[in-house]
Protein backbone atom coordinates (compact mmCIF):
# COMPACT_ATOMS: atom_id res chain seq x y z
CA UNK A 1 -2.56 215.15 -37.05
CA UNK A 2 -2.77 217.10 -40.81
CA UNK A 3 0.61 216.56 -40.72
CA UNK A 4 0.35 212.54 -41.16
CA UNK A 5 -0.15 211.25 -44.49
CA UNK A 6 -3.87 210.72 -45.99
CA UNK A 7 -5.43 207.12 -46.08
CA UNK A 8 -5.34 206.18 -49.83
CA UNK A 9 -6.80 203.05 -50.81
CA UNK A 10 -4.17 202.13 -53.56
CA UNK A 11 -0.90 202.83 -51.55
CA UNK A 12 0.64 203.32 -48.30
CA UNK A 13 3.42 205.53 -47.43
CA UNK A 14 6.30 204.51 -45.11
CA UNK A 15 5.35 207.07 -42.40
CA UNK A 16 1.63 205.68 -42.36
CA UNK A 17 3.16 201.85 -42.51
CA UNK A 18 5.02 202.81 -39.59
CA UNK A 19 2.44 203.91 -37.72
CA UNK A 20 -0.08 201.22 -38.56
CA UNK A 21 2.64 198.68 -37.02
CA UNK A 22 3.41 200.87 -33.89
CA UNK A 23 -0.50 200.61 -33.26
CA UNK A 24 -0.35 196.61 -33.62
CA UNK A 25 2.83 196.54 -31.52
CA UNK A 26 1.38 198.20 -28.72
CA UNK A 27 -1.24 195.48 -27.16
CA UNK A 28 1.69 192.97 -27.95
CA UNK A 29 4.27 194.92 -25.56
CA UNK A 30 1.41 195.06 -22.97
CA UNK A 31 -0.07 191.66 -23.17
CA UNK A 32 3.55 190.09 -23.31
CA UNK A 33 4.21 192.23 -20.25
CA UNK A 34 1.33 191.50 -18.26
CA UNK A 35 1.57 187.84 -18.82
CA UNK A 36 5.11 187.78 -17.48
CA UNK A 37 3.82 189.33 -14.48
CA UNK A 38 1.12 186.51 -14.05
CA UNK A 39 2.72 183.30 -15.59
CA UNK A 40 6.18 183.46 -14.99
CA UNK A 41 6.83 179.70 -16.15
CA UNK A 42 6.48 180.98 -19.69
CA UNK A 43 9.34 182.85 -20.04
CA UNK A 44 8.04 185.95 -21.56
CA UNK A 45 10.35 188.26 -23.30
CA UNK A 46 10.43 191.08 -25.69
CA UNK A 47 13.43 192.67 -27.37
CA UNK A 48 14.04 195.64 -29.69
CA UNK A 49 15.44 194.67 -32.88
CA UNK A 50 16.39 196.70 -36.09
CA UNK A 51 13.43 199.29 -35.37
CA UNK A 52 10.80 196.70 -34.60
CA UNK A 53 10.25 194.12 -31.87
CA UNK A 54 10.75 190.47 -30.98
CA UNK A 55 7.87 189.31 -28.74
CA UNK A 56 8.10 186.09 -26.65
CA UNK A 57 5.07 184.99 -24.51
CA UNK A 58 5.44 180.82 -25.06
CA UNK A 59 5.84 178.64 -27.58
CA UNK A 60 2.85 178.61 -30.18
CA UNK A 61 1.52 181.66 -28.33
CA UNK A 62 -0.08 183.87 -30.93
CA UNK A 63 2.01 186.54 -29.29
CA UNK A 64 5.13 184.99 -30.12
CA UNK A 65 6.47 186.88 -33.01
CA UNK A 66 8.45 189.42 -34.40
CA UNK A 67 6.91 192.46 -35.70
CA UNK A 68 8.22 196.04 -37.76
CA UNK A 69 11.63 194.67 -38.33
CA UNK A 70 13.16 196.31 -41.10
CA UNK A 71 10.90 199.42 -41.12
CA UNK A 72 13.04 201.86 -40.00
CA UNK A 73 16.20 201.28 -42.26
CA UNK A 74 18.16 198.33 -43.30
CA UNK A 75 18.70 195.09 -41.10
CA UNK A 76 22.19 194.33 -40.36
CA UNK A 77 23.68 190.71 -40.16
CA UNK A 78 24.01 191.39 -36.34
CA UNK A 79 20.37 192.71 -36.23
CA UNK A 80 19.16 189.16 -37.96
CA UNK A 81 21.53 187.40 -35.52
CA UNK A 82 19.96 188.69 -32.57
CA UNK A 83 16.72 187.85 -33.96
CA UNK A 84 17.29 184.07 -34.82
CA UNK A 85 18.99 183.93 -31.58
CA UNK A 86 16.06 185.09 -29.44
CA UNK A 87 13.51 182.69 -31.13
CA UNK A 88 16.60 179.62 -31.14
CA UNK A 89 17.09 180.23 -27.24
CA UNK A 90 13.62 179.78 -26.55
CA UNK A 91 13.23 176.77 -28.83
CA UNK A 92 10.97 178.43 -30.58
CA UNK A 93 10.24 179.01 -34.50
CA UNK A 94 11.35 182.64 -35.56
CA UNK A 95 7.94 184.21 -37.14
CA UNK A 96 8.22 187.38 -38.60
CA UNK A 97 5.64 189.64 -39.77
CA UNK A 98 6.47 192.17 -42.11
CA UNK A 99 4.84 194.42 -44.67
CA UNK A 100 5.68 195.59 -47.94
CA UNK A 101 7.41 198.79 -46.88
CA UNK A 102 10.49 197.12 -44.77
CA UNK A 103 13.85 197.48 -46.47
CA UNK A 104 14.60 194.75 -48.99
CA UNK A 105 17.88 193.81 -46.68
CA UNK A 106 15.40 192.00 -44.37
CA UNK A 107 14.04 189.73 -47.04
CA UNK A 108 17.72 189.28 -48.41
CA UNK A 109 18.49 187.76 -45.00
CA UNK A 110 15.62 185.74 -44.87
CA UNK A 111 15.93 183.97 -48.35
CA UNK A 112 19.33 183.31 -47.74
CA UNK A 113 18.33 181.69 -44.14
CA UNK A 114 15.42 179.23 -45.54
CA UNK A 115 12.31 181.49 -44.03
CA UNK A 116 8.98 179.83 -45.73
CA UNK A 117 6.34 182.44 -46.43
CA UNK A 118 3.43 180.71 -44.25
CA UNK A 119 0.39 183.14 -44.46
CA UNK A 120 -0.57 186.49 -46.12
CA UNK A 121 -2.75 189.08 -43.98
CA UNK A 122 -4.56 191.99 -45.55
CA UNK A 123 -4.16 195.32 -43.48
CA UNK A 124 -7.36 197.87 -43.98
CA UNK A 125 -7.08 201.43 -42.29
CA UNK A 126 -10.19 203.57 -41.88
CA UNK A 127 -10.02 207.45 -41.55
CA UNK A 128 -12.07 208.02 -38.50
CA UNK A 129 -12.42 211.77 -39.58
CA UNK A 130 -14.93 210.95 -41.85
CA UNK A 131 -16.67 208.16 -40.00
CA UNK A 132 -20.12 208.12 -38.57
CA UNK A 133 -20.81 205.70 -35.58
CA UNK A 134 -23.89 203.87 -36.24
CA UNK A 135 -26.00 202.14 -33.12
CA UNK A 136 -26.71 198.65 -33.05
CA UNK A 137 -30.00 197.02 -33.88
CA UNK A 138 -32.30 197.18 -30.69
CA UNK A 139 -31.96 193.38 -29.91
CA UNK A 140 -28.15 193.39 -29.94
CA UNK A 141 -26.66 194.86 -26.72
CA UNK A 142 -22.69 195.79 -26.76
CA UNK A 143 -20.88 196.14 -23.31
CA UNK A 144 -17.32 196.98 -22.37
CA UNK A 145 -15.48 194.10 -20.84
CA UNK A 146 -14.53 194.44 -17.67
CA UNK A 147 -13.58 192.20 -15.00
CA UNK A 148 -17.64 190.79 -14.64
CA UNK A 149 -17.58 190.66 -17.91
CA UNK A 150 -14.14 188.53 -19.10
CA UNK A 151 -14.77 184.76 -18.09
CA UNK A 152 -17.85 185.05 -20.91
CA UNK A 153 -16.26 187.18 -23.35
CA UNK A 154 -13.13 184.89 -23.07
CA UNK A 155 -15.56 181.81 -23.50
CA UNK A 156 -17.04 183.19 -26.58
CA UNK A 157 -13.85 183.53 -28.02
CA UNK A 158 -12.87 180.17 -27.45
CA UNK A 159 -16.35 178.82 -29.20
CA UNK A 160 -16.03 181.06 -31.64
CA UNK A 161 -12.22 180.03 -32.56
CA UNK A 162 -12.82 176.45 -31.96
CA UNK A 163 -11.79 175.73 -35.48
CA UNK A 164 -8.38 176.75 -34.85
CA UNK A 165 -8.09 173.74 -31.98
CA UNK A 166 -8.76 173.97 -28.51
CA UNK A 167 -7.43 177.09 -27.11
CA UNK A 168 -7.53 177.88 -23.42
CA UNK A 169 -9.83 180.97 -22.27
CA UNK A 170 -6.61 182.36 -20.04
CA UNK A 171 -5.32 182.79 -23.60
CA UNK A 172 -7.65 185.75 -24.16
CA UNK A 173 -7.85 187.35 -20.87
CA UNK A 174 -4.86 189.52 -20.86
CA UNK A 175 -6.20 191.34 -23.91
CA UNK A 176 -9.04 192.66 -21.78
CA UNK A 177 -6.54 193.54 -19.19
CA UNK A 178 -4.47 196.18 -20.64
CA UNK A 179 -4.58 199.27 -20.05
CA UNK A 180 -5.47 200.60 -23.22
CA UNK A 181 -7.93 197.97 -24.00
CA UNK A 182 -11.37 198.19 -26.03
CA UNK A 183 -12.48 194.95 -25.85
CA UNK A 184 -16.42 194.33 -26.07
CA UNK A 185 -18.95 191.43 -25.52
CA UNK A 186 -22.23 191.25 -27.89
CA UNK A 187 -25.68 190.18 -26.34
CA UNK A 188 -28.32 188.96 -28.62
CA UNK A 189 -31.63 188.70 -26.64
CA UNK A 190 -29.73 188.69 -23.36
CA UNK A 191 -27.23 185.80 -24.28
CA UNK A 192 -23.45 186.57 -25.21
CA UNK A 193 -22.89 185.47 -28.36
CA UNK A 194 -19.84 187.43 -29.83
CA UNK A 195 -16.62 188.88 -28.68
CA UNK A 196 -14.12 191.35 -30.06
CA UNK A 197 -10.79 192.92 -28.82
CA UNK A 198 -8.84 195.91 -29.62
CA UNK A 199 -6.80 198.83 -28.18
CA UNK A 200 -6.38 202.38 -28.32
CA UNK A 201 -2.95 203.76 -29.37
CA UNK A 202 -3.15 207.39 -28.44
CA UNK A 203 0.54 208.43 -29.45
CA UNK A 204 0.07 207.17 -32.96
CA UNK A 205 -3.42 208.54 -32.88
CA UNK A 206 -4.88 204.49 -34.16
CA UNK A 207 -7.14 202.08 -32.95
CA UNK A 208 -6.02 198.36 -33.60
CA UNK A 209 -9.03 196.48 -33.92
CA UNK A 210 -8.53 192.57 -33.60
CA UNK A 211 -9.93 189.18 -32.39
CA UNK A 212 -13.35 189.04 -32.98
CA UNK A 213 -15.53 185.53 -33.09
CA UNK A 214 -18.89 184.75 -33.10
CA UNK A 215 -20.62 181.33 -31.87
CA UNK A 216 -21.14 179.38 -35.19
CA UNK A 217 -25.16 179.30 -34.64
CA UNK A 218 -25.57 183.35 -34.55
CA UNK A 219 -23.40 184.27 -37.42
CA UNK A 220 -24.42 186.53 -40.08
CA UNK A 221 -26.77 188.49 -37.69
CA UNK A 222 -25.05 191.68 -37.89
CA UNK A 223 -23.06 191.28 -34.60
CA UNK A 224 -19.57 191.76 -35.56
CA UNK A 225 -20.49 194.90 -37.68
CA UNK A 226 -22.12 195.80 -34.60
CA UNK A 227 -18.82 195.33 -32.46
CA UNK A 228 -16.99 197.31 -35.13
CA UNK A 229 -19.04 200.32 -34.36
CA UNK A 230 -18.77 200.06 -30.93
CA UNK A 231 -15.08 199.90 -30.70
CA UNK A 232 -14.76 202.70 -33.63
CA UNK A 233 -16.83 205.15 -31.88
CA UNK A 234 -14.61 204.47 -28.52
CA UNK A 235 -11.44 205.38 -30.97
CA UNK A 236 -13.03 208.58 -32.29
CA UNK A 237 -13.85 209.77 -28.52
CA UNK A 238 -10.16 208.79 -27.55
CA UNK A 239 -9.14 211.44 -30.37
CA UNK A 240 -7.83 208.52 -32.89
CA UNK A 241 -7.77 209.85 -36.35
CA UNK A 242 -7.11 205.98 -37.95
CA UNK A 243 -8.68 202.24 -37.18
CA UNK A 244 -6.67 199.31 -38.35
CA UNK A 245 -7.54 196.03 -38.48
CA UNK A 246 -5.53 192.54 -40.19
CA UNK A 247 -7.84 190.12 -41.61
CA UNK A 248 -7.21 186.89 -43.91
CA UNK A 249 -7.17 188.06 -47.29
CA UNK A 250 -11.02 187.84 -49.07
CA UNK A 251 -12.43 186.65 -45.67
CA UNK A 252 -15.64 187.55 -43.94
CA UNK A 253 -13.95 189.55 -41.44
CA UNK A 254 -12.51 191.54 -44.33
CA UNK A 255 -15.70 192.28 -45.85
CA UNK A 256 -17.34 193.29 -43.39
CA UNK A 257 -14.61 195.83 -42.34
CA UNK A 258 -15.12 197.13 -46.22
CA UNK A 259 -18.64 197.69 -45.94
CA UNK A 260 -18.00 200.34 -43.10
CA UNK A 261 -15.33 202.23 -45.19
CA UNK A 262 -11.88 200.58 -44.48
CA UNK A 263 -9.64 200.01 -47.35
CA UNK A 264 -6.94 197.59 -48.12
CA UNK A 265 -3.28 199.94 -47.47
CA UNK A 266 -1.30 196.53 -48.01
CA UNK A 267 -0.65 193.21 -47.34
CA UNK A 268 1.42 191.82 -45.01
CA UNK A 269 3.21 188.07 -44.75
CA UNK A 270 4.79 186.05 -42.63
CA UNK A 271 7.99 184.61 -42.71
CA UNK A 272 9.04 181.22 -40.53
CA UNK A 273 12.13 179.41 -39.84
CA UNK A 274 11.43 176.77 -37.19
CA UNK A 275 14.13 176.74 -34.72
CA UNK A 276 11.93 174.20 -32.60
CA UNK A 277 14.06 170.98 -31.28
CA UNK A 278 13.19 167.59 -33.28
């Protein structure tokens, strides 16, 4: 993939942004497709709009948002009308996750229609061509998540993300069941204490890593670093030349990633307009 733009820790070219956003869209597509087959009452849907995708997996689902809108050119009034109708018809807020490389027309539409900026996200990437995998410490055991591990893996995520509110274990299950999953479960002295998710986007040559959590009493013991190395090694073996993570700016997750060589390539924002019936 030598023709692809090289990673730069100060700027990111449009072509690179398209690759990174495509890697984020792939697991969304696969999860929404899977959930639509197993949970019909949610009314899961996805629709390509203006170079990106609008996803719906139930009101409040972390999969319910639009990604990549405006990365391949101008967003017309008709495009934006379709985007808003997609969420309005489902009585859901319209949440747009957007990078700074999008066409300016997207922000013009959002500004005119009263969208609120609700969140910033750091997008970090690692050039896997210069990465060397590190095995976990002897007391940590990392296993791929298959059917026997899904229940324990999901429960760790529920407890690890407890500060976000009560989350059902079934929320996480599809991420371990999609075709390109690279989910991992970490054991410390034989006890499952940390989980992480990810997927390989072979078409783009990128591994997207996400959904990492550690039980509160076991944090700061190197578990997430070990989980990162495990997934990065799998990404290398799959032929990927880049890995991408999205974190809260300045978070422990960002610092863990930077220690392994990840660099911030841009900061995304989340724009929201609430169509939920009052």
